[in-house]
Coordinates of C-alpha atoms in Angstrom, one line a residue:
M1 CA -9.8 3.1 6.8
S2 CA -12.1 1.4 9.5
N3 CA -15.8 1.8 7.9
Y4 CA -16.5 4.5 11.3
N5 CA -13.3 6.4 10.0
K6 CA -15.4 6.2 6.3
L7 CA -19.0 7.1 8.5
Y8 CA -17.3 10.2 10.4
D9 CA -15.2 12.1 7.1
K10 CA -19.2 12.2 5.3
I11 CA -20.7 13.1 8.6
K12 CA -17.7 15.7 8.5
N13 CA -17.9 16.8 4.6
N14 CA -22.0 16.4 4.2
P15 CA -24.0 16.7 7.2
K16 CA -27.0 17.3 5.0
N17 CA -27.1 13.8 3.4
I18 CA -26.6 11.3 6.4
S19 CA -29.5 9.6 8.2
F20 CA -30.0 8.4 11.2
K21 CA -29.9 5.1 11.0
E22 CA -25.6 5.9 10.2
I23 CA -25.6 8.8 13.3
D24 CA -26.3 6.1 15.5
K25 CA -24.5 3.3 14.6
L26 CA -21.7 6.0 14.6
L27 CA -22.7 6.8 18.3
T28 CA -23.1 3.0 19.0
K29 CA -19.5 2.6 18.3
A30 CA -18.0 6.2 20.4
G31 CA -20.0 6.3 23.5
G32 CA -21.7 2.4 24.1
F33 CA -25.2 2.0 23.6
T34 CA -27.7 4.3 22.0
R35 CA -30.7 6.2 23.5
I36 CA -33.1 3.8 21.1
F37 CA -31.0 0.7 22.7
K38 CA -32.1 1.9 25.7
E39 CA -35.5 2.2 25.1
E40 CA -35.8 -1.1 24.0
M41 CA -33.5 -2.7 27.5
Y42 CA -36.5 -1.1 29.5
E43 CA -39.8 -2.4 27.5
K44 CA -37.9 -5.6 27.6
G45 CA -37.5 -5.0 31.6
N46 CA -33.7 -5.7 31.3
G47 CA -31.4 -3.7 33.8
F48 CA -32.1 0.0 32.7
K49 CA -34.7 2.0 34.6
R50 CA -36.3 5.4 33.7
K51 CA -36.7 7.7 37.7
K52 CA -39.6 8.5 38.6
L53 CA -39.6 12.7 38.4

């Protein structure tokens, strides 16, 4: 069982004791980039442009 599967089981079985870093780690694996990474890239000027509303 991989670390991500263990983390997923931990979140699934007891969601109250999960940190945001653990959720972020799992979402990074499942979905690619996280919101935090995108904001860091935007601040550095490396891609990811925000649209003006």
